Amino acid sequence: MGRIEEYKLIREALARFEKAKQSKNAYNVTQVAGGSRGKGSSAFIGRQVHRELWSTDPDQIVNLDAVSLPFPLAWQFRFGWVIGIPDLVTFRDAQPIEVIEVKSYDNIGNAEARQASLYGLLVQLNFHTRPRVYVKTLRDKFEIEEWEDIAINTLLSFAARLERREKHAQDE
């Protein structure tokens, strides 16, 4: 792909995120992953940074050989939108090559792997490329090898939970 195509994909991804934020059926990656919301010491700061991140400039990504930054992502599935901002998406030659979810604690589990995997899937759907997916803790950086399977299973599980909740609400 040339830089013009990457620029277009970046603009489309940002527009998709803005559209998804307005939807009544938008679910945050953390919510879909089923993890607790922000249990690390820097959770408050991280949420604040993500909330104020509306200045993502496609030119910054396209004009640099490599850059890592939080990047807003969204994709629409049958049940609704999945939205989120991974801590870091690394772009090389304007193409996303890795997703890094940073945690301020060392005890990571399945919820963190599901969260990072969903971000990997959102990158793949938005940019038509397979990134490497990591969770970085205070002491280590773990690659999530089978992130596609984890992401798909997480989406299926979440969709089933929504369906059960809807059925339960109808029964009442």
JSON list of C-alpha atoms in Angstrom, two decimals:
[
{"chain": "A", "resi": 1, "resn": "MET", "atom": "CA", "xyz": [0.00, 0.00, 0.00]},
{"chain": "A", "resi": 2, "resn": "GLY", "atom": "CA", "xyz": [1.08, 3.53, -0.59]},
{"chain": "A", "resi": 3, "resn": "ARG", "atom": "CA", "xyz": [0.91, 6.29, 1.99]},
{"chain": "A", "resi": 4, "resn": "ILE", "atom": "CA", "xyz": [-2.31, 7.62, 0.44]},
{"chain": "A", "resi": 5, "resn": "GLU", "atom": "CA", "xyz": [-4.09, 4.32, 1.17]},
{"chain": "A", "resi": 6, "resn": "GLU", "atom": "CA", "xyz": [-2.79, 4.27, 4.74]},
{"chain": "A", "resi": 7, "resn": "TYR", "atom": "CA", "xyz": [-3.89, 7.86, 5.25]},
{"chain": "A", "resi": 8, "resn": "LYS", "atom": "CA", "xyz": [-7.37, 6.93, 4.01]},
{"chain": "A", "resi": 9, "resn": "LEU", "atom": "CA", "xyz": [-7.57, 3.91, 6.35]},
{"chain": "A", "resi": 10, "resn": "ILE", "atom": "CA", "xyz": [-6.46, 6.03, 9.32]},
{"chain": "A", "resi": 11, "resn": "ARG", "atom": "CA", "xyz": [-9.10, 8.70, 8.56]},
{"chain": "A", "resi": 12, "resn": "GLU", "atom": "CA", "xyz": [-11.78, 6.03, 8.11]},
{"chain": "A", "resi": 13, "resn": "ALA", "atom": "CA", "xyz": [-10.85, 4.38, 11.42]},
{"chain": "A", "resi": 14, "resn": "LEU", "atom": "CA", "xyz": [-11.07, 7.71, 13.26]},
{"chain": "A", "resi": 15, "resn": "ALA", "atom": "CA", "xyz": [-14.43, 8.50, 11.63]},
{"chain": "A", "resi": 16, "resn": "ARG", "atom": "CA", "xyz": [-15.71, 5.02, 12.51]},
{"chain": "A", "resi": 17, "resn": "PHE", "atom": "CA", "xyz": [-14.76, 5.58, 16.15]},
{"chain": "A", "resi": 18, "resn": "GLU", "atom": "CA", "xyz": [-16.58, 8.92, 16.25]},
{"chain": "A", "resi": 19, "resn": "LYS", "atom": "CA", "xyz": [-19.68, 7.34, 14.70]},
{"chain": "A", "resi": 20, "resn": "ALA", "atom": "CA", "xyz": [-19.58, 4.44, 17.16]},
{"chain": "A", "resi": 21, "resn": "LYS", "atom": "CA", "xyz": [-19.34, 6.79, 20.16]},
{"chain": "A", "resi": 22, "resn": "GLN", "atom": "CA", "xyz": [-22.73, 8.24, 19.18]},
{"chain": "A", "resi": 23, "resn": "SER", "atom": "CA", "xyz": [-24.42, 4.84, 18.99]},
{"chain": "A", "resi": 24, "resn": "LYS", "atom": "CA", "xyz": [-26.74, 3.51, 21.67]},
{"chain": "A", "resi": 25, "resn": "ASN", "atom": "CA", "xyz": [-25.32, 0.04, 21.01]},
{"chain": "A", "resi": 26, "resn": "ALA", "atom": "CA", "xyz": [-21.63, 0.74, 21.69]},
{"chain": "A", "resi": 27, "resn": "TYR", "atom": "CA", "xyz": [-19.71, -1.45, 24.10]},
{"chain": "A", "resi": 28, "resn": "ASN", "atom": "CA", "xyz": [-16.25, -0.69, 25.45]},
{"chain": "A", "resi": 29, "resn": "VAL", "atom": "CA", "xyz": [-13.51, -3.29, 24.90]},
{"chain": "A", "resi": 30, "resn": "THR", "atom": "CA", "xyz": [-13.06, -3.64, 28.66]},
{"chain": "A", "resi": 31, "resn": "GLN", "atom": "CA", "xyz": [-16.78, -4.35, 29.06]},
{"chain": "A", "resi": 32, "resn": "VAL", "atom": "CA", "xyz": [-16.75, -6.94, 26.26]},
{"chain": "A", "resi": 33, "resn": "ALA", "atom": "CA", "xyz": [-13.60, -8.58, 27.67]},
{"chain": "A", "resi": 34, "resn": "GLY", "atom": "CA", "xyz": [-15.39, -9.02, 30.99]},
{"chain": "A", "resi": 35, "resn": "GLY", "atom": "CA", "xyz": [-12.57, -7.65, 33.08]},
{"chain": "A", "resi": 36, "resn": "SER", "atom": "CA", "xyz": [-12.71, -5.24, 35.92]},
{"chain": "A", "resi": 37, "resn": "ARG", "atom": "CA", "xyz": [-12.41, -1.63, 34.91]},
{"chain": "A", "resi": 38, "resn": "GLY", "atom": "CA", "xyz": [-9.02, -0.18, 35.70]},
{"chain": "A", "resi": 39, "resn": "LYS", "atom": "CA", "xyz": [-7.48, -1.93, 38.66]},
{"chain": "A", "resi": 40, "resn": "GLY", "atom": "CA", "xyz": [-3.97, -0.57, 38.26]},
{"chain": "A", "resi": 41, "resn": "SER", "atom": "CA", "xyz": [-2.49, 2.42, 40.02]},
{"chain": "A", "resi": 42, "resn": "SER", "atom": "CA", "xyz": [-2.45, 4.42, 36.80]},
{"chain": "A", "resi": 43, "resn": "ALA", "atom": "CA", "xyz": [-6.02, 3.54, 35.73]},
{"chain": "A", "resi": 44, "resn": "PHE", "atom": "CA", "xyz": [-7.35, 7.03, 36.48]},
{"chain": "A", "resi": 45, "resn": "ILE", "atom": "CA", "xyz": [-4.55, 8.70, 34.53]},
{"chain": "A", "resi": 46, "resn": "GLY", "atom": "CA", "xyz": [-5.01, 6.27, 31.64]},
{"chain": "A", "resi": 47, "resn": "ARG", "atom": "CA", "xyz": [-8.74, 6.96, 31.39]},
{"chain": "A", "resi": 48, "resn": "GLN", "atom": "CA", "xyz": [-8.07, 10.70, 31.48]},
{"chain": "A", "resi": 49, "resn": "VAL", "atom": "CA", "xyz": [-5.53, 10.45, 28.64]},
{"chain": "A", "resi": 50, "resn": "HIS", "atom": "CA", "xyz": [-7.90, 8.33, 26.55]},
{"chain": "A", "resi": 51, "resn": "ARG", "atom": "CA", "xyz": [-10.78, 10.79, 27.13]},
{"chain": "A", "resi": 52, "resn": "GLU", "atom": "CA", "xyz": [-8.65, 13.70, 25.93]},
{"chain": "A", "resi": 53, "resn": "LEU", "atom": "CA", "xyz": [-7.28, 11.90, 22.88]},
{"chain": "A", "resi": 54, "resn": "TRP", "atom": "CA", "xyz": [-9.29, 13.59, 20.19]},
{"chain": "A", "resi": 55, "resn": "SER", "atom": "CA", "xyz": [-6.26, 15.16, 18.57]},
{"chain": "A", "resi": 56, "resn": "THR", "atom": "CA", "xyz": [-4.98, 12.06, 16.78]},
{"chain": "A", "resi": 57, "resn": "ASP", "atom": "CA", "xyz": [-3.49, 13.47, 13.60]},
{"chain": "A", "resi": 58, "resn": "PRO", "atom": "CA", "xyz": [-3.23, 11.12, 10.60]},
{"chain": "A", "resi": 59, "resn": "ASP", "atom": "CA", "xyz": [-0.35, 13.23, 9.27]},
{"chain": "A", "resi": 60, "resn": "GLN", "atom": "CA", "xyz": [1.67, 12.39, 12.38]},
{"chain": "A", "resi": 61, "resn": "ILE", "atom": "CA", "xyz": [1.31, 8.68, 11.62]},
{"chain": "A", "resi": 62, "resn": "VAL", "atom": "CA", "xyz": [1.82, 8.91, 7.85]},
{"chain": "A", "resi": 63, "resn": "ASN", "atom": "CA", "xyz": [4.82, 11.26, 7.94]},
{"chain": "A", "resi": 64, "resn": "LEU", "atom": "CA", "xyz": [6.88, 9.36, 10.51]},
{"chain": "A", "resi": 65, "resn": "ASP", "atom": "CA", "xyz": [8.73, 6.12, 9.78]},
{"chain": "A", "resi": 66, "resn": "ALA", "atom": "CA", "xyz": [7.59, 4.71, 13.13]},
{"chain": "A", "resi": 67, "resn": "VAL", "atom": "CA", "xyz": [5.33, 5.94, 15.92]},
{"chain": "A", "resi": 68, "resn": "SER", "atom": "CA", "xyz": [3.57, 4.35, 18.91]},
{"chain": "A", "resi": 69, "resn": "LEU", "atom": "CA", "xyz": [0.50, 6.08, 20.30]},
{"chain": "A", "resi": 70, "resn": "PRO", "atom": "CA", "xyz": [-2.98, 5.41, 21.68]},
{"chain": "A", "resi": 71, "resn": "PHE", "atom": "CA", "xyz": [-5.33, 5.05, 18.74]},
{"chain": "A", "resi": 72, "resn": "PRO", "atom": "CA", "xyz": [-9.17, 5.10, 18.84]},
{"chain": "A", "resi": 73, "resn": "LEU", "atom": "CA", "xyz": [-10.73, 1.98, 17.30]},
{"chain": "A", "resi": 74, "resn": "ALA", "atom": "CA", "xyz": [-14.24, 0.72, 16.61]},
{"chain": "A", "resi": 75, "resn": "TRP", "atom": "CA", "xyz": [-16.02, -1.92, 14.58]},
{"chain": "A", "resi": 76, "resn": "GLN", "atom": "CA", "xyz": [-19.67, -2.76, 14.20]},
{"chain": "A", "resi": 77, "resn": "PHE", "atom": "CA", "xyz": [-20.81, -6.32, 14.85]},
{"chain": "A", "resi": 78, "resn": "ARG", "atom": "CA", "xyz": [-24.34, -7.77, 14.76]},
{"chain": "A", "resi": 79, "resn": "PHE", "atom": "CA", "xyz": [-24.95, -6.92, 18.42]},
{"chain": "A", "resi": 80, "resn": "GLY", "atom": "CA", "xyz": [-23.49, -3.41, 18.16]},
{"chain": "A", "resi": 81, "resn": "TRP", "atom": "CA", "xyz": [-20.24, -1.50, 18.16]},
{"chain": "A", "resi": 82, "resn": "VAL", "atom": "CA", "xyz": [-17.10, -2.50, 20.02]},
{"chain": "A", "resi": 83, "resn": "ILE", "atom": "CA", "xyz": [-15.01, 0.59, 20.81]},
{"chain": "A", "resi": 84, "resn": "GLY", "atom": "CA", "xyz": [-11.82, 1.32, 22.67]},
{"chain": "A", "resi": 85, "resn": "ILE", "atom": "CA", "xyz": [-8.44, 2.96, 22.71]},
{"chain": "A", "resi": 86, "resn": "PRO", "atom": "CA", "xyz": [-5.50, 0.61, 23.21]},
{"chain": "A", "resi": 87, "resn": "ASP", "atom": "CA", "xyz": [-2.62, 2.07, 25.17]},
{"chain": "A", "resi": 88, "resn": "LEU", "atom": "CA", "xyz": [-0.24, 1.84, 22.20]},
{"chain": "A", "resi": 89, "resn": "VAL", "atom": "CA", "xyz": [-0.56, 0.98, 18.54]},
{"chain": "A", "resi": 90, "resn": "THR", "atom": "CA", "xyz": [2.80, 0.95, 16.80]},
{"chain": "A", "resi": 91, "resn": "PHE", "atom": "CA", "xyz": [2.74, 2.12, 13.20]},
{"chain": "A", "resi": 92, "resn": "ARG", "atom": "CA", "xyz": [5.71, 1.49, 10.92]},
{"chain": "A", "resi": 93, "resn": "ASP", "atom": "CA", "xyz": [5.54, 3.11, 7.49]},
{"chain": "A", "resi": 94, "resn": "ALA", "atom": "CA", "xyz": [1.96, 4.11, 8.41]},
{"chain": "A", "resi": 95, "resn": "GLN", "atom": "CA", "xyz": [0.89, 0.48, 8.92]},
{"chain": "A", "resi": 96, "resn": "PRO", "atom": "CA", "xyz": [-0.03, -0.84, 12.37]},
{"chain": "A", "resi": 97, "resn": "ILE", "atom": "CA", "xyz": [2.32, -3.66, 13.31]},
{"chain": "A", "resi": 98, "resn": "GLU", "atom": "CA", "xyz": [1.65, -4.15, 17.01]},
{"chain": "A", "resi": 99, "resn": "VAL", "atom": "CA", "xyz": [-0.80, -3.43, 19.79]},
{"chain": "A", "resi": 100, "resn": "ILE", "atom": "CA", "xyz": [0.45, -3.06, 23.35]},
{"chain": "A", "resi": 101, "resn": "GLU", "atom": "CA", "xyz": [-1.89, -2.95, 26.32]},
{"chain": "A", "resi": 102, "resn": "VAL", "atom": "CA", "xyz": [0.04, -1.56, 29.29]},
{"chain": "A", "resi": 103, "resn": "LYS", "atom": "CA", "xyz": [-0.80, -2.59, 32.84]},
{"chain": "A", "resi": 104, "resn": "SER", "atom": "CA", "xyz": [0.56, -0.98, 35.99]},
{"chain": "A", "resi": 105, "resn": "TYR", "atom": "CA", "xyz": [0.43, -4.32, 37.81]},
{"chain": "A", "resi": 106, "resn": "ASP", "atom": "CA", "xyz": [2.10, -7.68, 37.24]},
{"chain": "A", "resi": 107, "resn": "ASN", "atom": "CA", "xyz": [-0.69, -10.12, 38.00]},
{"chain": "A", "resi": 108, "resn": "ILE", "atom": "CA", "xyz": [-2.33, -10.39, 34.58]},
{"chain": "A", "resi": 109, "resn": "GLY", "atom": "CA", "xyz": [-4.89, -12.99, 33.66]},
{"chain": "A", "resi": 110, "resn": "ASN", "atom": "CA", "xyz": [-7.45, -13.95, 31.06]},
{"chain": "A", "resi": 111, "resn": "ALA", "atom": "CA", "xyz": [-9.28, -10.59, 31.13]},
{"chain": "A", "resi": 112, "resn": "GLU", "atom": "CA", "xyz": [-6.12, -8.74, 30.09]},
{"chain": "A", "resi": 113, "resn": "ALA", "atom": "CA", "xyz": [-5.43, -11.25, 27.30]},
{"chain": "A", "resi": 114, "resn": "ARG", "atom": "CA", "xyz": [-9.03, -10.90, 26.08]},
{"chain": "A", "resi": 115, "resn": "GLN", "atom": "CA", "xyz": [-8.79, -7.11, 26.15]},
{"chain": "A", "resi": 116, "resn": "ALA", "atom": "CA", "xyz": [-5.51, -7.00, 24.20]},
{"chain": "A", "resi": 117, "resn": "SER", "atom": "CA", "xyz": [-6.84, -9.60, 21.75]},
{"chain": "A", "resi": 118, "resn": "LEU", "atom": "CA", "xyz": [-9.94, -7.52, 21.04]},
{"chain": "A", "resi": 119, "resn": "TYR", "atom": "CA", "xyz": [-7.73, -4.52, 20.31]},
{"chain": "A", "resi": 120, "resn": "GLY", "atom": "CA", "xyz": [-5.72, -6.69, 17.92]},
{"chain": "A", "resi": 121, "resn": "LEU", "atom": "CA", "xyz": [-8.92, -7.70, 16.13]},
{"chain": "A", "resi": 122, "resn": "LEU", "atom": "CA", "xyz": [-10.08, -4.07, 15.88]},
{"chain": "A", "resi": 123, "resn": "VAL", "atom": "CA", "xyz": [-6.74, -3.14, 14.32]},
{"chain": "A", "resi": 124, "resn": "GLN", "atom": "CA", "xyz": [-6.99, -6.04, 11.89]},
{"chain": "A", "resi": 125, "resn": "LEU", "atom": "CA", "xyz": [-10.53, -5.15, 10.83]},
{"chain": "A", "resi": 126, "resn": "ASN", "atom": "CA", "xyz": [-9.77, -1.44, 10.42]},
{"chain": "A", "resi": 127, "resn": "PHE", "atom": "CA", "xyz": [-6.42, -1.78, 8.65]},
{"chain": "A", "resi": 128, "resn": "HIS", "atom": "CA", "xyz": [-6.55, -5.18, 6.92]},
{"chain": "A", "resi": 129, "resn": "THR", "atom": "CA", "xyz": [-3.30, -6.29, 8.52]},
{"chain": "A", "resi": 130, "resn": "ARG", "atom": "CA", "xyz": [-2.44, -8.70, 11.34]},
{"chain": "A", "resi": 131, "resn": "PRO", "atom": "CA", "xyz": [-0.62, -6.96, 14.20]},
{"chain": "A", "resi": 132, "resn": "ARG", "atom": "CA", "xyz": [1.33, -8.62, 16.96]},
{"chain": "A", "resi": 133, "resn": "VAL", "atom": "CA", "xyz": [-0.47, -8.27, 20.29]},
{"chain": "A", "resi": 134, "resn": "TYR", "atom": "CA", "xyz": [1.17, -7.76, 23.69]},
{"chain": "A", "resi": 135, "resn": "VAL", "atom": "CA", "xyz": [0.37, -7.08, 27.31]},
{"chain": "A", "resi": 136, "resn": "LYS", "atom": "CA", "xyz": [3.14, -5.12, 29.02]},
{"chain": "A", "resi": 137, "resn": "THR", "atom": "CA", "xyz": [3.42, -5.12, 32.80]},
{"chain": "A", "resi": 138, "resn": "LEU", "atom": "CA", "xyz": [5.85, -3.42, 35.14]},
{"chain": "A", "resi": 139, "resn": "ARG", "atom": "CA", "xyz": [8.31, -6.28, 34.73]},
{"chain": "A", "resi": 140, "resn": "ASP", "atom": "CA", "xyz": [7.63, -8.00, 31.44]},
{"chain": "A", "resi": 141, "resn": "LYS", "atom": "CA", "xyz": [6.05, -7.92, 27.99]},
{"chain": "A", "resi": 142, "resn": "PHE", "atom": "CA", "xyz": [3.92, -10.93, 27.02]},
{"chain": "A", "resi": 143, "resn": "GLU", "atom": "CA", "xyz": [2.93, -11.70, 23.47]},
{"chain": "A", "resi": 144, "resn": "ILE", "atom": "CA", "xyz": [-0.59, -13.05, 23.03]},
{"chain": "A", "resi": 145, "resn": "GLU", "atom": "CA", "xyz": [0.05, -15.75, 20.44]},
{"chain": "A", "resi": 146, "resn": "GLU", "atom": "CA", "xyz": [-3.45, -16.96, 19.58]},
{"chain": "A", "resi": 147, "resn": "TRP", "atom": "CA", "xyz": [-5.17, -13.60, 19.91]},
{"chain": "A", "resi": 148, "resn": "GLU", "atom": "CA", "xyz": [-7.56, -14.14, 16.99]},
{"chain": "A", "resi": 149, "resn": "ASP", "atom": "CA", "xyz": [-9.14, -17.18, 18.66]},
{"chain": "A", "resi": 150, "resn": "ILE", "atom": "CA", "xyz": [-9.31, -15.37, 22.00]},
{"chain": "A", "resi": 151, "resn": "ALA", "atom": "CA", "xyz": [-10.97, -12.32, 20.41]},
{"chain": "A", "resi": 152, "resn": "ILE", "atom": "CA", "xyz": [-13.55, -14.36, 18.48]},
{"chain": "A", "resi": 153, "resn": "ASN", "atom": "CA", "xyz": [-14.44, -16.47, 21.53]},
{"chain": "A", "resi": 154, "resn": "THR", "atom": "CA", "xyz": [-14.74, -13.30, 23.63]},
{"chain": "A", "resi": 155, "resn": "LEU", "atom": "CA", "xyz": [-17.11, -11.72, 21.08]},
{"chain": "A", "resi": 156, "resn": "LEU", "atom": "CA", "xyz": [-19.23, -14.88, 20.90]},
{"chain": "A", "resi": 157, "resn": "SER", "atom": "CA", "xyz": [-19.44, -15.08, 24.68]},
{"chain": "A", "resi": 158, "resn": "PHE", "atom": "CA", "xyz": [-20.39, -11.41, 24.97]},
{"chain": "A", "resi": 159, "resn": "ALA", "atom": "CA", "xyz": [-23.06, -11.71, 22.26]},
{"chain": "A", "resi": 160, "resn": "ALA", "atom": "CA", "xyz": [-24.53, -14.73, 24.10]},
{"chain": "A", "resi": 161, "resn": "ARG", "atom": "CA", "xyz": [-24.58, -12.75, 27.38]},
{"chain": "A", "resi": 162, "resn": "LEU", "atom": "CA", "xyz": [-26.41, -9.90, 25.65]},
{"chain": "A", "resi": 163, "resn": "GLU", "atom": "CA", "xyz": [-28.91, -12.32, 24.14]},
{"chain": "A", "resi": 164, "resn": "ARG", "atom": "CA", "xyz": [-29.58, -13.96, 27.53]},
{"chain": "A", "resi": 165, "resn": "ARG", "atom": "CA", "xyz": [-29.99, -10.54, 29.13]},
{"chain": "A", "resi": 166, "resn": "GLU", "atom": "CA", "xyz": [-32.44, -9.47, 26.41]},
{"chain": "A", "resi": 167, "resn": "LYS", "atom": "CA", "xyz": [-34.42, -12.73, 26.73]},
{"chain": "A", "resi": 168, "resn": "HIS", "atom": "CA", "xyz": [-34.52, -12.35, 30.52]},
{"chain": "A", "resi": 169, "resn": "ALA", "atom": "CA", "xyz": [-35.81, -8.77, 30.18]},
{"chain": "A", "resi": 170, "resn": "GLN", "atom": "CA", "xyz": [-38.55, -9.95, 27.79]},
{"chain": "A", "resi": 171, "resn": "ASP", "atom": "CA", "xyz": [-39.58, -12.72, 30.20]},
{"chain": "A", "resi": 172, "resn": "GLU", "atom": "CA", "xyz": [-40.12, -10.25, 33.03]}
]
